[in-house]
Amino acid sequence: ASVGFSRMVCAREMSREDIAHFCKNSPIEAEVFVHGALCVCHSGQCLFSSVVGGRSGNRGECAQPCRLPFKNEKGRDYYPLSLKDLSLATHLQELCDMGVSSLKVEGRMKSPEYVRDVTRIWRRLLDEGRNASPEDMRELAKIFSRGGFTDGYYQKKINSSMLGVRSESDKKDSSALAPFSKIERK
């Protein structure tokens, strides 16, 4: 605040307690990432994409090599670094009560259908002043999912339940979205 900042984008790894402490004690606003892809690395510290493919995740060009399969001792594919997407939709009212000023939803590298449908659900939740129901979460998962969602960092439950892979069923659900037809590319 003393050098002119008016808002901080909280790291995706911040817990409920960390966010609440920041909101209560900081003179600047808090923006919290509430929905979208998580990196297995701490925010801003990944070099994997840069080393593997020359595309720096720290410069917005991550190729997501952490989503690729690795081979185990038996030669089978497994995904030890692929996290489920984050969704804090079931904690929305708590975030609002903390004083969070802005909610950040992934969309920069996503399809227009993803952006349209995810923001529609989040807008509805905000307008209705409620947390997501199980039906809302199923609807979000149909838009895009890696075997469900995680709130592990927020809840301080950092374990293997945060791992997820996009199944054929997940891909089928996403491909069934109504196409976006409101604008055309030029």
mmCIF file with all atom_site columns, N, CA and C in Angstrom, residues 10-13 32-44 57 62-67 81-88 104-110 114 118 122 140 143-146 148-151 153 162 164 166:
data_model
loop_
_atom_site.group_PDB
_atom_site.id
_atom_site.type_symbol
_atom_site.label_atom_id
_atom_site.label_alt_id
_atom_site.label_comp_id
_atom_site.label_asym_id
_atom_site.label_entity_id
_atom_site.label_seq_id
_atom_site.pdbx_PDB_ins_code
_atom_site.Cartn_x
_atom_site.Cartn_y
_atom_site.Cartn_z
_atom_site.occupancy
_atom_site.B_iso_or_equiv
_atom_site.pdbx_formal_charge
_atom_site.auth_seq_id
_atom_site.auth_comp_id
_atom_site.auth_asym_id
_atom_site.auth_atom_id
_atom_site.pdbx_PDB_model_num
ATOM 1   N N  . CYS A 1 10  ? -3.761  -13.195 -4.377  1.00 0.00 ? 10  CYS A N  1
ATOM 2   C CA . CYS A 1 10  ? -3.261  -14.198 -3.427  1.00 0.00 ? 10  CYS A CA 1
ATOM 3   C C  . CYS A 1 10  ? -2.747  -15.421 -4.171  1.00 0.00 ? 10  CYS A C  1
ATOM 4   N N  . ALA A 1 11  ? -1.690  -16.016 -3.664  1.00 0.00 ? 11  ALA A N  1
ATOM 5   C CA . ALA A 1 11  ? -1.160  -17.247 -4.240  1.00 0.00 ? 11  ALA A CA 1
ATOM 6   C C  . ALA A 1 11  ? -2.215  -18.340 -4.111  1.00 0.00 ? 11  ALA A C  1
ATOM 7   N N  . ARG A 1 12  ? -2.262  -19.215 -5.097  1.00 0.00 ? 12  ARG A N  1
ATOM 8   C CA . ARG A 1 12  ? -3.260  -20.288 -5.110  1.00 0.00 ? 12  ARG A CA 1
ATOM 9   C C  . ARG A 1 12  ? -3.089  -21.246 -3.931  1.00 0.00 ? 12  ARG A C  1
ATOM 10  N N  . GLU A 1 13  ? -1.930  -21.256 -3.332  1.00 0.00 ? 13  GLU A N  1
ATOM 11  C CA . GLU A 1 13  ? -1.650  -22.169 -2.229  1.00 0.00 ? 13  GLU A CA 1
ATOM 12  C C  . GLU A 1 13  ? -2.088  -21.630 -0.867  1.00 0.00 ? 13  GLU A C  1
ATOM 13  N N  . VAL A 1 32  ? -8.700  -13.456 -5.049  1.00 0.00 ? 32  VAL A N  1
ATOM 14  C CA . VAL A 1 32  ? -8.465  -14.876 -4.795  1.00 0.00 ? 32  VAL A CA 1
ATOM 15  C C  . VAL A 1 32  ? -8.839  -15.683 -6.021  1.00 0.00 ? 32  VAL A C  1
ATOM 16  N N  . PHE A 1 33  ? -7.926  -16.556 -6.433  1.00 0.00 ? 33  PHE A N  1
ATOM 17  C CA . PHE A 1 33  ? -8.177  -17.489 -7.519  1.00 0.00 ? 33  PHE A CA 1
ATOM 18  C C  . PHE A 1 33  ? -9.134  -18.541 -6.985  1.00 0.00 ? 33  PHE A C  1
ATOM 19  N N  . VAL A 1 34  ? -10.318 -18.657 -7.606  1.00 0.00 ? 34  VAL A N  1
ATOM 20  C CA . VAL A 1 34  ? -11.359 -19.527 -7.070  1.00 0.00 ? 34  VAL A CA 1
ATOM 21  C C  . VAL A 1 34  ? -11.738 -20.695 -7.974  1.00 0.00 ? 34  VAL A C  1
ATOM 22  N N  . HIS A 1 35  ? -11.305 -20.661 -9.245  1.00 0.00 ? 35  HIS A N  1
ATOM 23  C CA . HIS A 1 35  ? -11.726 -21.742 -10.134 1.00 0.00 ? 35  HIS A CA 1
ATOM 24  C C  . HIS A 1 35  ? -10.770 -21.882 -11.318 1.00 0.00 ? 35  HIS A C  1
ATOM 25  N N  . GLY A 1 36  ? -10.221 -23.095 -11.486 1.00 0.00 ? 36  GLY A N  1
ATOM 26  C CA . GLY A 1 36  ? -9.385  -23.369 -12.645 1.00 0.00 ? 36  GLY A CA 1
ATOM 27  C C  . GLY A 1 36  ? -8.174  -24.214 -12.303 1.00 0.00 ? 36  GLY A C  1
ATOM 28  N N  . ALA A 1 37  ? -7.289  -24.325 -13.277 1.00 0.00 ? 37  ALA A N  1
ATOM 29  C CA . ALA A 1 37  ? -6.137  -25.223 -13.183 1.00 0.00 ? 37  ALA A CA 1
ATOM 30  C C  . ALA A 1 37  ? -5.181  -24.823 -12.068 1.00 0.00 ? 37  ALA A C  1
ATOM 31  N N  . LEU A 1 38  ? -4.676  -25.831 -11.394 1.00 0.00 ? 38  LEU A N  1
ATOM 32  C CA . LEU A 1 38  ? -3.635  -25.650 -10.391 1.00 0.00 ? 38  LEU A CA 1
ATOM 33  C C  . LEU A 1 38  ? -2.337  -26.216 -10.927 1.00 0.00 ? 38  LEU A C  1
ATOM 34  N N  . CYS A 1 39  ? -1.255  -25.617 -10.524 1.00 0.00 ? 39  CYS A N  1
ATOM 35  C CA . CYS A 1 39  ? 0.072   -26.108 -10.849 1.00 0.00 ? 39  CYS A CA 1
ATOM 36  C C  . CYS A 1 39  ? 0.569   -26.912 -9.658  1.00 0.00 ? 39  CYS A C  1
ATOM 37  N N  . VAL A 1 40  ? 1.287   -27.986 -9.928  1.00 0.00 ? 40  VAL A N  1
ATOM 38  C CA . VAL A 1 40  ? 1.832   -28.801 -8.856  1.00 0.00 ? 40  VAL A CA 1
ATOM 39  C C  . VAL A 1 40  ? 2.943   -28.045 -8.117  1.00 0.00 ? 40  VAL A C  1
ATOM 40  N N  . CYS A 1 41  ? 3.491   -27.036 -8.747  1.00 0.00 ? 41  CYS A N  1
ATOM 41  C CA . CYS A 1 41  ? 4.547   -26.227 -8.150  1.00 0.00 ? 41  CYS A CA 1
ATOM 42  C C  . CYS A 1 41  ? 3.932   -25.029 -7.423  1.00 0.00 ? 41  CYS A C  1
ATOM 43  N N  . HIS A 1 42  ? 4.669   -24.427 -6.525  1.00 0.00 ? 42  HIS A N  1
ATOM 44  C CA . HIS A 1 42  ? 4.182   -23.209 -5.890  1.00 0.00 ? 42  HIS A CA 1
ATOM 45  C C  . HIS A 1 42  ? 4.123   -22.093 -6.920  1.00 0.00 ? 42  HIS A C  1
ATOM 46  N N  . SER A 1 43  ? 3.145   -21.226 -6.786  1.00 0.00 ? 43  SER A N  1
ATOM 47  C CA . SER A 1 43  ? 2.913   -20.152 -7.751  1.00 0.00 ? 43  SER A CA 1
ATOM 48  C C  . SER A 1 43  ? 4.197   -19.398 -8.069  1.00 0.00 ? 43  SER A C  1
ATOM 49  N N  . GLY A 1 44  ? 4.442   -19.251 -9.361  1.00 0.00 ? 44  GLY A N  1
ATOM 50  C CA . GLY A 1 44  ? 5.568   -18.459 -9.827  1.00 0.00 ? 44  GLY A CA 1
ATOM 51  C C  . GLY A 1 44  ? 6.924   -19.106 -9.685  1.00 0.00 ? 44  GLY A C  1
ATOM 52  N N  . GLY A 1 57  ? 6.347   -21.273 -17.716 1.00 0.00 ? 57  GLY A N  1
ATOM 53  C CA . GLY A 1 57  ? 5.094   -21.088 -16.997 1.00 0.00 ? 57  GLY A CA 1
ATOM 54  C C  . GLY A 1 57  ? 5.092   -19.810 -16.192 1.00 0.00 ? 57  GLY A C  1
ATOM 55  N N  . CYS A 1 62  ? 2.945   -21.787 -20.009 1.00 0.00 ? 62  CYS A N  1
ATOM 56  C CA . CYS A 1 62  ? 3.110   -23.164 -19.548 1.00 0.00 ? 62  CYS A CA 1
ATOM 57  C C  . CYS A 1 62  ? 2.488   -24.160 -20.513 1.00 0.00 ? 62  CYS A C  1
ATOM 58  N N  . ALA A 1 63  ? 3.250   -25.188 -20.868 1.00 0.00 ? 63  ALA A N  1
ATOM 59  C CA . ALA A 1 63  ? 2.769   -26.262 -21.744 1.00 0.00 ? 63  ALA A CA 1
ATOM 60  C C  . ALA A 1 63  ? 2.186   -27.418 -20.925 1.00 0.00 ? 63  ALA A C  1
ATOM 61  N N  . GLN A 1 64  ? 2.141   -27.265 -19.624 1.00 0.00 ? 64  GLN A N  1
ATOM 62  C CA . GLN A 1 64  ? 1.594   -28.235 -18.681 1.00 0.00 ? 64  GLN A CA 1
ATOM 63  C C  . GLN A 1 64  ? 2.195   -29.644 -18.810 1.00 0.00 ? 64  GLN A C  1
ATOM 64  N N  . PRO A 1 65  ? 3.518   -29.754 -18.776 1.00 0.00 ? 65  PRO A N  1
ATOM 65  C CA . PRO A 1 65  ? 4.113   -31.090 -18.823 1.00 0.00 ? 65  PRO A CA 1
ATOM 66  C C  . PRO A 1 65  ? 3.749   -31.924 -17.591 1.00 0.00 ? 65  PRO A C  1
ATOM 67  N N  . CYS A 1 66  ? 3.321   -31.272 -16.513 1.00 0.00 ? 66  CYS A N  1
ATOM 68  C CA . CYS A 1 66  ? 2.911   -32.015 -15.317 1.00 0.00 ? 66  CYS A CA 1
ATOM 69  C C  . CYS A 1 66  ? 1.649   -32.839 -15.570 1.00 0.00 ? 66  CYS A C  1
ATOM 70  N N  . ARG A 1 67  ? 0.926   -32.559 -16.645 1.00 0.00 ? 67  ARG A N  1
ATOM 71  C CA . ARG A 1 67  ? -0.283  -33.319 -16.996 1.00 0.00 ? 67  ARG A CA 1
ATOM 72  C C  . ARG A 1 67  ? 0.042   -34.580 -17.801 1.00 0.00 ? 67  ARG A C  1
ATOM 73  N N  . LEU A 1 81  ? 2.035   -35.891 -11.014 1.00 0.00 ? 81  LEU A N  1
ATOM 74  C CA . LEU A 1 81  ? 2.108   -34.439 -10.865 1.00 0.00 ? 81  LEU A CA 1
ATOM 75  C C  . LEU A 1 81  ? 0.845   -33.708 -11.310 1.00 0.00 ? 81  LEU A C  1
ATOM 76  N N  . SER A 1 82  ? -0.156  -34.414 -11.792 1.00 0.00 ? 82  SER A N  1
ATOM 77  C CA . SER A 1 82  ? -1.350  -33.791 -12.348 1.00 0.00 ? 82  SER A CA 1
ATOM 78  C C  . SER A 1 82  ? -2.396  -33.546 -11.261 1.00 0.00 ? 82  SER A C  1
ATOM 79  N N  . LEU A 1 83  ? -2.616  -32.285 -10.948 1.00 0.00 ? 83  LEU A N  1
ATOM 80  C CA . LEU A 1 83  ? -3.600  -31.924 -9.929  1.00 0.00 ? 83  LEU A CA 1
ATOM 81  C C  . LEU A 1 83  ? -4.980  -31.717 -10.551 1.00 0.00 ? 83  LEU A C  1
ATOM 82  N N  . LYS A 1 84  ? -6.012  -31.986 -9.764  1.00 0.00 ? 84  LYS A N  1
ATOM 83  C CA . LYS A 1 84  ? -7.370  -31.615 -10.143 1.00 0.00 ? 84  LYS A CA 1
ATOM 84  C C  . LYS A 1 84  ? -7.434  -30.093 -10.223 1.00 0.00 ? 84  LYS A C  1
ATOM 85  N N  . ASP A 1 85  ? -8.423  -29.583 -10.921 1.00 0.00 ? 85  ASP A N  1
ATOM 86  C CA . ASP A 1 85  ? -8.632  -28.143 -10.935 1.00 0.00 ? 85  ASP A CA 1
ATOM 87  C C  . ASP A 1 85  ? -9.174  -27.694 -9.578  1.00 0.00 ? 85  ASP A C  1
ATOM 88  N N  . LEU A 1 86  ? -8.875  -26.469 -9.248  1.00 0.00 ? 86  LEU A N  1
ATOM 89  C CA . LEU A 1 86  ? -9.371  -25.844 -8.033  1.00 0.00 ? 86  LEU A CA 1
ATOM 90  C C  . LEU A 1 86  ? -10.804 -25.387 -8.247  1.00 0.00 ? 86  LEU A C  1
ATOM 91  N N  . SER A 1 87  ? -11.638 -25.559 -7.249  1.00 0.00 ? 87  SER A N  1
ATOM 92  C CA . SER A 1 87  ? -12.924 -24.869 -7.204  1.00 0.00 ? 87  SER A CA 1
ATOM 93  C C  . SER A 1 87  ? -13.254 -24.571 -5.752  1.00 0.00 ? 87  SER A C  1
ATOM 94  N N  . LEU A 1 88  ? -13.440 -23.296 -5.479  1.00 0.00 ? 88  LEU A N  1
ATOM 95  C CA . LEU A 1 88  ? -13.847 -22.855 -4.141  1.00 0.00 ? 88  LEU A CA 1
ATOM 96  C C  . LEU A 1 88  ? -15.315 -22.436 -4.136  1.00 0.00 ? 88  LEU A C  1
ATOM 97  N N  . LYS A 1 104 ? -11.071 -14.594 -8.963  1.00 0.00 ? 104 LYS A N  1
ATOM 98  C CA . LYS A 1 104 ? -10.359 -14.842 -10.217 1.00 0.00 ? 104 LYS A CA 1
ATOM 99  C C  . LYS A 1 104 ? -10.750 -16.222 -10.734 1.00 0.00 ? 104 LYS A C  1
ATOM 100 N N  . VAL A 1 105 ? -11.310 -16.261 -11.944 1.00 0.00 ? 105 VAL A N  1
ATOM 101 C CA . VAL A 1 105 ? -11.721 -17.495 -12.594 1.00 0.00 ? 105 VAL A CA 1
ATOM 102 C C  . VAL A 1 105 ? -10.862 -17.678 -13.834 1.00 0.00 ? 105 VAL A C  1
ATOM 103 N N  . GLU A 1 106 ? -10.290 -18.874 -13.983 1.00 0.00 ? 106 GLU A N  1
ATOM 104 C CA . GLU A 1 106 ? -9.454  -19.148 -15.147 1.00 0.00 ? 106 GLU A CA 1
ATOM 105 C C  . GLU A 1 106 ? -10.251 -18.972 -16.437 1.00 0.00 ? 106 GLU A C  1
ATOM 106 N N  . GLY A 1 107 ? -9.603  -18.484 -17.461 1.00 0.00 ? 107 GLY A N  1
ATOM 107 C CA . GLY A 1 107 ? -10.279 -18.353 -18.734 1.00 0.00 ? 107 GLY A CA 1
ATOM 108 C C  . GLY A 1 107 ? -9.387  -17.934 -19.883 1.00 0.00 ? 107 GLY A C  1
ATOM 109 N N  . ARG A 1 108 ? -8.210  -17.395 -19.589 1.00 0.00 ? 108 ARG A N  1
ATOM 110 C CA . ARG A 1 108 ? -7.339  -16.842 -20.625 1.00 0.00 ? 108 ARG A CA 1
ATOM 111 C C  . ARG A 1 108 ? -6.975  -17.859 -21.693 1.00 0.00 ? 108 ARG A C  1
ATOM 112 N N  . MET A 1 109 ? -6.738  -19.091 -21.311 1.00 0.00 ? 109 MET A N  1
ATOM 113 C CA . MET A 1 109 ? -6.324  -20.108 -22.268 1.00 0.00 ? 109 MET A CA 1
ATOM 114 C C  . MET A 1 109 ? -7.430  -21.142 -22.511 1.00 0.00 ? 109 MET A C  1
ATOM 115 N N  . LYS A 1 110 ? -8.646  -20.821 -22.138 1.00 0.00 ? 110 LYS A N  1
ATOM 116 C CA . LYS A 1 110 ? -9.761  -21.764 -22.253 1.00 0.00 ? 110 LYS A CA 1
ATOM 117 C C  . LYS A 1 110 ? -10.651 -21.398 -23.436 1.00 0.00 ? 110 LYS A C  1
ATOM 118 N N  . TYR A 1 114 ? -16.135 -22.680 -22.246 1.00 0.00 ? 114 TYR A N  1
ATOM 119 C CA . TYR A 1 114 ? -15.717 -22.798 -20.848 1.00 0.00 ? 114 TYR A CA 1
ATOM 120 C C  . TYR A 1 114 ? -15.955 -21.479 -20.118 1.00 0.00 ? 114 TYR A C  1
ATOM 121 N N  . VAL A 1 118 ? -18.728 -21.386 -17.120 1.00 0.00 ? 118 VAL A N  1
ATOM 122 C CA . VAL A 1 118 ? -18.205 -21.274 -15.753 1.00 0.00 ? 118 VAL A CA 1
ATOM 123 C C  . VAL A 1 118 ? -18.589 -19.926 -15.149 1.00 0.00 ? 118 VAL A C  1
ATOM 124 N N  . TRP A 1 122 ? -20.810 -19.044 -11.684 1.00 0.00 ? 122 TRP A N  1
ATOM 125 C CA . TRP A 1 122 ? -20.286 -18.191 -10.615 1.00 0.00 ? 122 TRP A CA 1
ATOM 126 C C  . TRP A 1 122 ? -21.129 -16.920 -10.464 1.00 0.00 ? 122 TRP A C  1
ATOM 127 N N  . LEU A 1 140 ? -20.416 -27.772 -13.055 1.00 0.00 ? 140 LEU A N  1
ATOM 128 C CA . LEU A 1 140 ? -19.057 -27.272 -13.285 1.00 0.00 ? 140 LEU A CA 1
ATOM 129 C C  . LEU A 1 140 ? -18.146 -28.386 -13.790 1.00 0.00 ? 140 LEU A C  1
ATOM 130 N N  . ILE A 1 143 ? -18.389 -29.082 -17.445 1.00 0.00 ? 143 ILE A N  1
ATOM 131 C CA . ILE A 1 143 ? -17.744 -28.063 -18.284 1.00 0.00 ? 143 ILE A CA 1
ATOM 132 C C  . ILE A 1 143 ? -16.275 -28.413 -18.478 1.00 0.00 ? 143 ILE A C  1
ATOM 133 N N  . PHE A 1 144 ? -15.594 -28.746 -17.368 1.00 0.00 ? 144 PHE A N  1
ATOM 134 C CA . PHE A 1 144 ? -14.199 -29.180 -17.444 1.00 0.00 ? 144 PHE A CA 1
ATOM 135 C C  . PHE A 1 144 ? -13.833 -29.787 -16.103 1.00 0.00 ? 144 PHE A C  1
ATOM 136 N N  . SER A 1 145 ? -13.236 -30.965 -16.152 1.00 0.00 ? 145 SER A N  1
ATOM 137 C CA . SER A 1 145 ? -12.854 -31.624 -14.911 1.00 0.00 ? 145 SER A CA 1
ATOM 138 C C  . SER A 1 145 ? -11.676 -32.551 -15.151 1.00 0.00 ? 145 SER A C  1
ATOM 139 N N  . ARG A 1 146 ? -10.899 -32.704 -14.116 1.00 0.00 ? 146 ARG A N  1
ATOM 140 C CA . ARG A 1 146 ? -9.837  -33.717 -14.072 1.00 0.00 ? 146 ARG A CA 1
ATOM 141 C C  . ARG A 1 146 ? -10.174 -34.670 -12.936 1.00 0.00 ? 146 ARG A C  1
ATOM 142 N N  . GLY A 1 148 ? -12.896 -34.388 -11.020 1.00 0.00 ? 148 GLY A N  1
ATOM 143 C CA . GLY A 1 148 ? -13.458 -33.619 -9.912  1.00 0.00 ? 148 GLY A CA 1
ATOM 144 C C  . GLY A 1 148 ? -12.619 -32.395 -9.621  1.00 0.00 ? 148 GLY A C  1
ATOM 145 N N  . PHE A 1 149 ? -12.865 -31.793 -8.477  1.00 0.00 ? 149 PHE A N  1
ATOM 146 C CA . PHE A 1 149 ? -12.180 -30.565 -8.081  1.00 0.00 ? 149 PHE A CA 1
ATOM 147 C C  . PHE A 1 149 ? -11.483 -30.764 -6.739  1.00 0.00 ? 149 PHE A C  1
ATOM 148 N N  . THR A 1 150 ? -10.603 -29.837 -6.429  1.00 0.00 ? 150 THR A N  1
ATOM 149 C CA . THR A 1 150 ? -9.934  -29.858 -5.134  1.00 0.00 ? 150 THR A CA 1
ATOM 150 C C  . THR A 1 150 ? -10.038 -28.490 -4.470  1.00 0.00 ? 150 THR A C  1
ATOM 151 N N  . ASP A 1 151 ? -10.056 -28.516 -3.159  1.00 0.00 ? 151 ASP A N  1
ATOM 152 C CA . ASP A 1 151 ? -9.907  -27.312 -2.342  1.00 0.00 ? 151 ASP A CA 1
ATOM 153 C C  . ASP A 1 151 ? -8.834  -27.586 -1.286  1.00 0.00 ? 151 ASP A C  1
ATOM 154 N N  . TYR A 1 153 ? -5.560  -26.929 -0.869  1.00 0.00 ? 153 TYR A N  1
ATOM 155 C CA . TYR A 1 153 ? -4.744  -25.855 -0.298  1.00 0.00 ? 153 TYR A CA 1
ATOM 156 C C  . TYR A 1 153 ? -5.581  -25.008 0.651   1.00 0.00 ? 153 TYR A C  1
ATOM 157 N N  . MET A 1 162 ? -5.670  -34.605 -4.047  1.00 0.00 ? 162 MET A N  1
ATOM 158 C CA . MET A 1 162 ? -5.638  -33.445 -4.939  1.00 0.00 ? 162 MET A CA 1
ATOM 159 C C  . MET A 1 162 ? -5.272  -33.825 -6.370  1.00 0.00 ? 162 MET A C  1
ATOM 160 N N  . GLY A 1 164 ? -5.447  -35.530 -10.055 1.00 0.00 ? 164 GLY A N  1
ATOM 161 C CA . GLY A 1 164 ? -6.535  -35.882 -10.951 1.00 0.00 ? 164 GLY A CA 1
ATOM 162 C C  . GLY A 1 164 ? -6.101  -35.911 -12.398 1.00 0.00 ? 164 GLY A C  1
ATOM 163 N N  . ARG A 1 166 ? -7.719  -36.178 -16.526 1.00 0.00 ? 166 ARG A N  1
ATOM 164 C CA . ARG A 1 166 ? -8.903  -36.056 -17.368 1.00 0.00 ? 166 ARG A CA 1
ATOM 165 C C  . ARG A 1 166 ? -9.253  -37.400 -17.978 1.00 0.00 ? 166 ARG A C  1
#
